Amino acid sequence: MNTSLSWIKAYVPDLDCTAQEYRDAMTLTGTKVEGFERKDKNLDKIVVGQIEKIDRHPDADKLVVCQVNIGTETIQIVTGAPNVKEGQKVPVVLDGGKVAGGHDGGPLPEDGIAIKAGKLRGVESNGMMCSIEELGSNRDMYPEAPEEGIYIFKDDVEVGADAVELLGLRDTVFEYEVTSNRVDCYSVLGIAREAAATFRKPFHPPVVKACGNGEDVNDYVSVEVKDTDLCTRYCARVCKNIKIGPSPEWMQRRLASSGIRPINNLVDITNYVMEEYGQPMHAFDLDTVEGHKIIVRRAKDGDQFQTLDGQMRKLDGEVLMICDAEKEIGIAGIMGGENSKITDDVHTVLFEAAIFNGANIRKSAKRLGLRTDASGKFEKGLEPRNAEDAINRACQLIEELGCGEVVGGIVDVKEPIPELRELPFEPERYNRLLGTNVRNEEMLEIFSRLDIRAVEENGQMKLVLPAFRQDLIGMADIAEEVARFYGYDKIPTTLPSGESTNGKLSYKLRIEQKARDIAEYCGFSQGMTYSFESPKVFDKLLLSADDKLRKTVTISNPLGEDFSIMRTISLNGMLTSLATNYNRRNKNVKLYELGNIYIPKALPVTELPDERMQFTLGFYGEGDFFTMKGVIEEFLESVGLKDKKEYDPNAGKTFLHPGRQALVKYQGHVLGYFGEVHPEVCDTYGIGTKAYVAVLDMPEVVPLTTFDRKYEGIARFPAVSRDISMVVPKEVLVGQIEQMIAQRGGKILESYSLFDIYEGSQIKEGFKSVAYSITFRAKDKTLEEADVSAAMKKILNGLEQMGIELRQ
């Protein structure tokens, strides 16, 4: 949003500040000024001069010597401009002055061009007559300027006057960063209202008077809105006996300062009102509107429509169209049609000011690839009352500028307009929220500057919010208004009220972080893989056709078959990553991942699936089955699972080696599984060596964890160790032996550790040799031989029941 300071001063005439003061003050009250540009920054000592006499240059055919009256004296200027004539009044740069650029209209120098007296082909020249380009502008903004040559003023200007002022260049243009919720500030009136409140000056909006002849507009046009969800208000007025011509200079200058090229009085009025009120308008040639009827409806899928820019646009059923009795004549809120455009032959004009659904306008503009100034304003969501004010302002300008005759009355088709929003006046809450101590009277004074009315009803004060402030919804919004006009720089530093909290990770995330720490401590690197997979994964993992893991959530708009389902098992990503590393000849690769799997609760899907976090580990190279088991135990120990873990070899995982896999169990809960990857699966993935994986189901692990630790102190009494070597049937697992030792060892059992397993010729067939070191210690005394012997006897009796014999 850009505005010129002169346009702002038209509504805040008492405003007296420099450009920098304006920028700083407006930014501090919340209307952020991104920057500003003085249009006269490189223009100096430029006055109106009148050419009194022209002579030919003695030594140059294309140069002439002019005697120019500048009010205080007559100076001689040599020029090559082709359009100079005696009696003309032109802008003249005096000796020592400065212009913005060259006559060729190229890029403007940063510091302008200094002009000094000198000689041209031997003839003295004491200044320079200027083209509009040399004054830093162009013919788009000054259409009356000649294509080539110097700028010519009208005859009524005073000789010696400030030429920069007369051209409207003694001005500053400000660029604002307006947030999308402040729709009112996408207009010059909205910015001026903020400026008036900021500088505590009176705000004088334009006074719109009722205009129109004695005729009835309903005799000229009728309006029907079929899709009221997309158009909540449509105002129409008619002007006849239109006279097309240039708009007045003041209007052209204001439009040019906002970057809008003046065209003619009719187009300029609609653009002027759009900038002034922030309400886009459109003008139709009423003679091209069939049946003199406007119908607002959705387009039909596949329709095509030619817009004002000459392009054919393909429409769909969500694009709102302005139609007459037979055809479309405009795309609502975006651009009019070629078939109803205003031409120089227009006699009767239909003005439109409407309120369209902002979201629909934005989506339509995006689909059509056609974004305009109008659509940019509509998509913010305009205030319904603004449409009537804007169209009446346009008709008033038609009369004031002598552009035509306004037909009396207005066609106004609208949905019920909401009442003005009201909020209670709660000064204590505002101060408590802001940490301030602003007096009630000061708050009310701020509100009055913002057109927020304070009224008393049943002994309670309430605030009636103006219609244009759609952003004011609750208490916090009102408190913000107090803060920005009281002064953010005046708000003291205070501690927040209420209970303080210490931020930290949730318990679940702390367990997951511990999993990362342990994996990385054990030499694993973190990986991340896709949650989207291919149904072919299940065949690669040798899963049976009826395996429950094949029941998946299917993606409705997949990128392709390889990303068409949500994964129900995390191993495919891990094995793919291991295979990638193996094929790139990386050795000893260890990877881990924490990622979700997605188990549908029902098929077809009726609710969100069960998302289960999986702690997945995988490696190849150095290490074996027991290396992976050690990592699992390291993690479980670190999160408080101190009791004996069980490992069931009957895991039944088709993708693992049948003799080298196990379920991980704890207190009757299955926490996951691990083992060597099945050779066939390794071959399918392209892993040419043994690989090992483990998967822990975190929802099963987390409830069993604890970070509570109890300090027991250093042992005060000595330990007693006993070593036993046993001949054990091969089908008996060491886990079963350890379980027996733990059960029979009693309170004095401190620890046990396996230190040897042997199978060979010295052991009878079907058996293996297993050796354990068992440690006993009492907390309250030194153990005697009888105590240790009794415990050992219980352990040996239990082992004998398992078919285990002591080695002799």
PDB file of C-alpha atoms in Angstrom, residues 724-727 756 758 762-763 768-770 805-808:
ATOM      1  CA  ILE A 724      30.088 -73.829  38.736  1.00  0.00           C
ATOM      2  CA  SER A 725      30.613 -75.725  35.489  1.00  0.00           C
ATOM      3  CA  MET A 726      27.671 -77.714  34.161  1.00  0.00           C
ATOM      4  CA  VAL A 727      26.818 -80.191  31.453  1.00  0.00           C
ATOM      5  CA  ASP A 756      32.101 -69.999  29.295  1.00  0.00           C
ATOM      6  CA  TYR A 758      31.715 -75.042  25.156  1.00  0.00           C
ATOM      7  CA  GLN A 762      34.940 -83.760  25.422  1.00  0.00           C
ATOM      8  CA  ILE A 763      31.211 -83.212  26.004  1.00  0.00           C
ATOM      9  CA  LYS A 768      27.038 -78.378  26.082  1.00  0.00           C
ATOM     10  CA  SER A 769      29.301 -77.144  28.842  1.00  0.00           C
ATOM     11  CA  VAL A 770      28.160 -73.933  30.577  1.00  0.00           C
ATOM     12  CA  GLU A 805      24.713 -82.111  35.770  1.00  0.00           C
ATOM     13  CA  LEU A 806      27.778 -80.644  37.446  1.00  0.00           C
ATOM     14  CA  ARG A 807      31.001 -81.314  35.574  1.00  0.00           C
ATOM     15  CA  GLN A 808      33.357 -83.492  37.606  1.00  0.00           C
TER      16      GLN A 808
END
